[in-house]
Coordinates of C-alpha atoms and ligand atoms in Angstrom, one line a residue:
M1 CA 0.0 0.0 0.0
R2 CA 1.2 3.6 -0.7
N3 CA 1.7 5.7 2.4
P4 CA -1.4 7.8 2.9
L5 CA 0.9 10.7 3.8
P6 CA 3.9 10.5 1.4
R7 CA 7.0 9.8 3.6
V8 CA 10.4 11.2 3.1
A9 CA 13.7 10.0 4.8
A10 CA 15.7 13.2 5.5
I11 CA 19.4 12.5 6.1
H12 CA 20.8 15.8 7.4
D13 CA 22.3 17.3 10.5
L14 CA 20.3 18.9 13.3
S15 CA 21.8 22.3 14.1
G16 CA 20.4 24.0 17.2
F17 CA 20.9 27.6 16.0
G18 CA 21.2 29.0 12.5
R19 CA 18.5 27.9 10.1
C20 CA 19.7 25.0 8.1
S21 CA 19.3 21.3 7.4
L22 CA 16.6 19.5 9.6
T23 CA 15.3 22.7 11.1
V24 CA 14.5 23.8 7.5
V25 CA 13.7 20.4 5.9
I26 CA 11.2 19.3 8.5
P27 CA 9.0 22.4 8.6
V28 CA 9.1 22.9 4.8
L29 CA 8.2 19.3 3.9
S30 CA 5.7 19.0 6.7
T31 CA 3.9 22.2 5.5
M32 CA 3.8 20.7 2.0
G33 CA 2.0 17.6 3.4
F34 CA 4.8 15.1 3.8
E35 CA 5.8 13.0 6.8
V36 CA 9.5 13.5 7.4
C37 CA 11.6 10.8 9.1
P38 CA 14.9 12.4 10.1
L39 CA 18.1 10.4 10.1
P40 CA 20.4 12.9 11.8
T41 CA 24.0 12.8 10.6
A42 CA 25.3 15.1 13.3
V43 CA 24.0 17.3 16.1
L44 CA 25.5 20.8 16.3
S45 CA 25.1 23.6 18.7
A46 CA 24.9 25.9 15.7
H47 CA 25.8 25.6 12.1
T48 CA 29.5 25.6 11.0
A49 CA 29.5 29.3 9.9
I50 CA 28.9 30.3 13.6
E51 CA 32.2 30.5 15.4
G52 CA 32.7 28.1 18.3
F53 CA 30.1 25.6 17.0
K54 CA 30.2 22.2 18.7
L55 CA 29.6 19.1 16.5
F56 CA 28.7 15.7 17.6
D57 CA 29.2 13.3 14.7
L58 CA 26.7 10.4 14.5
T59 CA 28.6 8.2 12.0
S60 CA 29.0 5.4 14.5
E61 CA 25.2 5.5 15.3
L62 CA 23.9 5.5 11.7
P63 CA 24.2 1.7 11.0
G64 CA 22.1 0.9 14.1
F65 CA 19.5 3.5 13.2
I66 CA 19.3 2.1 9.7
S67 CA 19.1 -1.5 10.8
H68 CA 16.2 -0.6 13.0
W69 CA 14.4 1.1 10.1
K70 CA 15.0 -2.1 8.1
E71 CA 13.4 -4.2 10.9
L72 CA 10.4 -1.8 10.8
S73 CA 10.2 -2.4 7.0
L74 CA 9.8 1.4 6.5
K75 CA 8.8 2.5 3.0
F76 CA 9.7 5.9 1.6
D77 CA 8.3 7.9 -1.3
G78 CA 11.4 10.1 -1.2
I79 CA 15.0 10.0 0.2
Y80 CA 16.7 13.4 0.6
S81 CA 20.2 13.7 1.9
G82 CA 22.3 16.8 2.7
F83 CA 25.0 17.7 5.2
L84 CA 27.0 14.7 6.4
G85 CA 28.9 14.4 9.6
S86 CA 31.9 12.6 8.0
A87 CA 33.1 11.4 4.6
R88 CA 32.5 7.8 5.8
Q89 CA 28.7 8.6 6.0
A90 CA 28.5 8.9 2.2
A91 CA 28.9 5.2 1.7
M92 CA 26.3 4.6 4.4
V93 CA 23.8 6.9 2.7
S94 CA 24.6 5.1 -0.6
D95 CA 23.8 1.7 1.0
F96 CA 20.7 3.3 2.6
I97 CA 19.5 4.3 -0.9
D98 CA 20.2 0.8 -2.3
S99 CA 18.2 -0.8 0.6
F100 CA 15.2 1.6 0.7
R101 CA 14.8 2.8 -2.9
T102 CA 11.7 1.5 -4.7
P103 CA 10.9 2.1 -8.4
D104 CA 8.7 5.2 -7.6
C105 CA 11.0 6.6 -4.9
L106 CA 12.5 10.1 -5.6
V107 CA 16.1 10.3 -4.5
V108 CA 17.6 13.8 -4.0
V109 CA 21.2 14.4 -3.0
D110 CA 22.2 17.9 -2.0
P111 CA 26.0 17.6 -1.9
V112 CA 26.3 20.2 1.0
M113 CA 30.0 20.9 1.4
A114 CA 30.9 24.4 0.5
D115 CA 29.9 27.9 -0.5
F116 CA 31.5 31.1 -1.7
G117 CA 34.5 29.2 -3.1
Q118 CA 35.3 27.4 0.2
L119 CA 34.6 24.1 2.0
Y120 CA 32.6 24.5 5.2
A121 CA 34.6 24.5 8.4
S122 CA 33.9 20.8 9.3
M123 CA 34.3 19.4 5.8
P124 CA 37.3 17.1 5.1
P125 CA 38.6 17.4 1.5
E126 CA 37.7 13.8 0.8
M127 CA 34.1 14.7 1.1
V128 CA 34.3 16.1 -2.5
G129 CA 34.9 12.6 -4.0
E130 CA 32.5 10.9 -1.7
M131 CA 29.7 13.4 -2.5
S132 CA 30.4 12.9 -6.3
K133 CA 30.1 9.2 -5.9
L134 CA 26.9 9.6 -3.9
S135 CA 25.4 11.9 -6.5
A136 CA 25.4 9.0 -9.0
K137 CA 22.7 7.4 -6.9
A138 CA 20.3 10.3 -7.1
Q139 CA 17.8 11.4 -9.7
V140 CA 18.2 15.0 -8.6
I141 CA 21.3 16.8 -7.2
T142 CA 21.3 20.4 -6.1
P143 CA 24.9 21.7 -5.7
N144 CA 25.5 25.4 -5.5
I145 CA 28.1 26.8 -7.9
T146 CA 31.1 26.1 -5.5
E147 CA 30.0 22.5 -4.9
A148 CA 29.4 22.0 -8.6
A149 CA 33.0 23.3 -9.3
L150 CA 34.5 21.0 -6.6
M151 CA 32.7 18.0 -8.0
L152 CA 33.8 18.7 -11.5
G153 CA 37.4 19.6 -10.5
R154 CA 36.9 23.1 -12.1
P155 CA 37.8 26.5 -10.7
V156 CA 34.8 28.4 -9.2
P157 CA 33.8 30.7 -12.1
E158 CA 33.2 34.5 -11.7
S159 CA 30.4 34.0 -14.3
L160 CA 29.3 31.6 -17.0
D161 CA 27.5 32.2 -20.3
E162 CA 24.5 30.0 -21.5
T163 CA 26.7 27.6 -23.4
E164 CA 29.1 27.1 -20.5
V165 CA 26.1 26.5 -18.1
K166 CA 24.9 23.7 -20.4
D167 CA 28.3 22.2 -20.4
W168 CA 28.5 22.3 -16.6
L169 CA 25.0 20.7 -16.3
V170 CA 25.9 17.9 -18.8
A171 CA 29.2 17.3 -17.0
L172 CA 27.2 16.9 -13.7
A173 CA 24.7 14.6 -15.4
D174 CA 27.7 12.5 -16.5
L175 CA 28.4 11.8 -12.8
G176 CA 25.0 9.9 -12.8
P177 CA 22.0 12.0 -11.7
T178 CA 19.2 12.5 -14.2
M179 CA 18.4 16.0 -13.2
P180 CA 21.3 18.2 -12.0
V181 CA 20.4 21.6 -10.6
I182 CA 23.0 24.3 -10.0
T183 CA 22.0 27.0 -7.5
S184 CA 23.7 30.4 -6.9
L185 CA 24.6 30.5 -10.6
P186 CA 26.5 33.5 -11.8
L187 CA 24.9 33.7 -15.2
K188 CA 26.6 36.4 -17.3
S189 CA 23.3 37.7 -18.8
R190 CA 21.5 37.7 -15.4
L191 CA 24.1 38.8 -12.8
D192 CA 21.3 41.0 -11.2
R193 CA 19.3 37.9 -10.4
S194 CA 19.6 34.9 -8.1
T195 CA 19.6 32.2 -10.7
V196 CA 19.3 28.4 -10.8
A197 CA 19.8 26.2 -13.9
A198 CA 18.8 22.6 -14.4
Y199 CA 19.0 19.9 -17.0
N200 CA 16.8 16.9 -17.5
R201 CA 18.8 14.2 -19.3
E202 CA 15.6 12.3 -20.1
D203 CA 14.2 14.9 -22.4
G204 CA 17.4 16.8 -23.2
R205 CA 16.0 20.2 -22.0
F206 CA 17.7 22.9 -19.9
W207 CA 15.9 25.3 -17.7
L208 CA 16.5 28.6 -15.9
A209 CA 14.6 30.1 -13.0
G210 CA 15.3 32.9 -10.5
R211 CA 14.3 36.1 -8.8
P212 CA 15.9 39.6 -8.6
F213 CA 18.8 39.8 -6.1
V214 CA 18.1 41.3 -2.7
P215 CA 21.4 42.9 -1.4
T216 CA 21.9 40.5 1.6
Q217 CA 22.8 36.9 2.3
Y218 CA 21.0 34.6 4.7
H219 CA 22.2 31.2 5.8
G220 CA 20.0 28.2 5.1
T221 CA 18.5 29.4 1.8
G222 CA 20.2 26.6 -0.1
D223 CA 18.5 24.1 2.2
M224 CA 15.2 25.9 1.8
Y225 CA 15.6 25.8 -2.0
S226 CA 16.3 22.0 -2.1
S227 CA 13.6 21.2 0.4
V228 CA 10.9 23.0 -1.6
L229 CA 12.2 21.5 -4.8
T230 CA 12.1 18.0 -3.3
G231 CA 8.5 18.6 -2.1
C232 CA 7.4 20.0 -5.5
L233 CA 8.8 17.1 -7.4
L234 CA 7.3 14.6 -4.9
Q235 CA 3.9 16.3 -5.4
G236 CA 4.2 15.9 -9.1
D237 CA 5.3 19.3 -10.3
S238 CA 7.3 19.4 -13.5
L239 CA 11.0 20.2 -13.2
P240 CA 10.7 23.9 -14.3
V241 CA 7.6 24.6 -12.2
A242 CA 9.5 23.0 -9.2
L243 CA 12.5 25.2 -9.9
D244 CA 10.3 28.3 -10.1
R245 CA 8.2 27.5 -7.0
S246 CA 11.4 27.0 -5.0
A247 CA 12.9 30.2 -6.2
Q248 CA 9.6 32.0 -5.3
F249 CA 9.6 30.5 -1.8
V250 CA 13.2 31.5 -1.0
A251 CA 12.6 35.0 -2.4
T252 CA 9.6 35.4 -0.2
A253 CA 11.6 34.3 2.9
I254 CA 14.4 36.7 2.0
R255 CA 12.1 39.7 1.3
T256 CA 10.1 39.1 4.5
T257 CA 13.2 39.1 6.6
F258 CA 15.0 41.9 4.8
G259 CA 12.2 44.3 5.6
Y260 CA 13.1 44.2 9.3
S261 CA 16.1 46.0 10.6
G262 CA 18.5 44.3 13.0
L263 CA 18.1 40.7 11.9
G264 CA 21.4 38.8 11.3
H265 CA 22.4 36.5 8.5
H266 CA 21.4 33.5 10.7
E267 CA 17.9 34.7 11.4
I268 CA 15.9 34.3 8.2
L269 CA 12.2 34.3 9.1
L270 CA 11.3 30.9 7.6
E271 CA 8.1 30.5 9.6
R272 CA 6.7 33.7 8.1
A273 CA 7.2 32.3 4.6
L274 CA 5.8 28.7 5.2
P275 CA 2.2 29.6 4.6
S276 CA 3.1 30.6 1.0
L277 CA 3.7 26.9 0.4
K278 CA 0.0 26.3 0.6
T279 CA -0.9 28.8 -2.1
P280 CA -1.1 28.0 -5.8
P281 CA 2.0 28.7 -7.7
E282 CA 2.5 32.2 -9.1
S283 CA 2.4 32.4 -12.9
A284 CA 5.5 30.3 -13.7
G285 CA 8.6 32.4 -14.2
Y286 CA 10.9 29.8 -15.8
D287 CA 12.8 29.9 -19.1
L288 CA 14.0 27.3 -21.5
L289 CA 17.7 27.6 -22.0
P290 CA 18.0 27.4 -25.7
Ligands
PXL1 O1 23.2 25.1 4.9 C1 24.2 24.2 4.7 C2 24.6 23.7 6.1 C3 24.0 22.6 6.6 N1 24.5 22.1 7.8 C4 25.5 22.7 8.5 C5 26.1 23.8 8.0 C6 25.7 24.3 6.7 C7 26.3 25.5 6.1 O2 27.1 26.2 6.7 O3 27.1 24.4 8.6 C8 25.9 22.2 9.8

């Protein structure tokens, strides 16, 4: 029997402060009508961009948690992984996907490792190769431009034109996923916009979506984007509509927060934006990349 509430295994860290990972994934997918089963990869006092963070790595606990889920014969409509507590966890997540994936299960891997040209503070360099291998197991991957560059062994570009973007997406699809999505894309013709690009290897089409830049940065927006994208694809939206809906959601959260004075980069008002997930999509703002 199908799950009456579609169920998603969410393999991410739990950070006590600083919106990211499970504190984003759970409310977003829950608001969209999914049951989220968290498999925490690490517990942190605060995310790794906040100085003095404490990280408790759960690598040694994961096999026991996963065995218990096997004993319970849990079935998932989606498997969505993100920040891992150690490079060794990538192989565990890969085995998890092999064990729990069914023909209709959507697998999304967000290879969370880096941003703004740099690996996150807790990331060992071998995570790059491990995340690239893990990406081969997914239908959808959602690296930002820094993660895409690391996975492809290319320098982080200042900007890319349309032809280069297509080349990057095809190179990511060559790692194995059917639908690579690149976020924070510095597209030459749209440097005034926050842009994502995607490729669907199954129909050979390339897509662009985005929203005008707001002159600020908030942590956790990548996790918001990938969470909404996962929910949209699970609820049956097409890839371009899912790209656009996710961009719309992140833009709403950013604009809601930006209007207040005195809120820090770690304080995006996610809860204020959640109700917008219940409304029908705005007229779709995606483009085909010719
Ligand atoms: O948002 C990505 C992310 C997830 N989890 C942890 C992080 C970060 C980015 O800094 O530190 C713990």
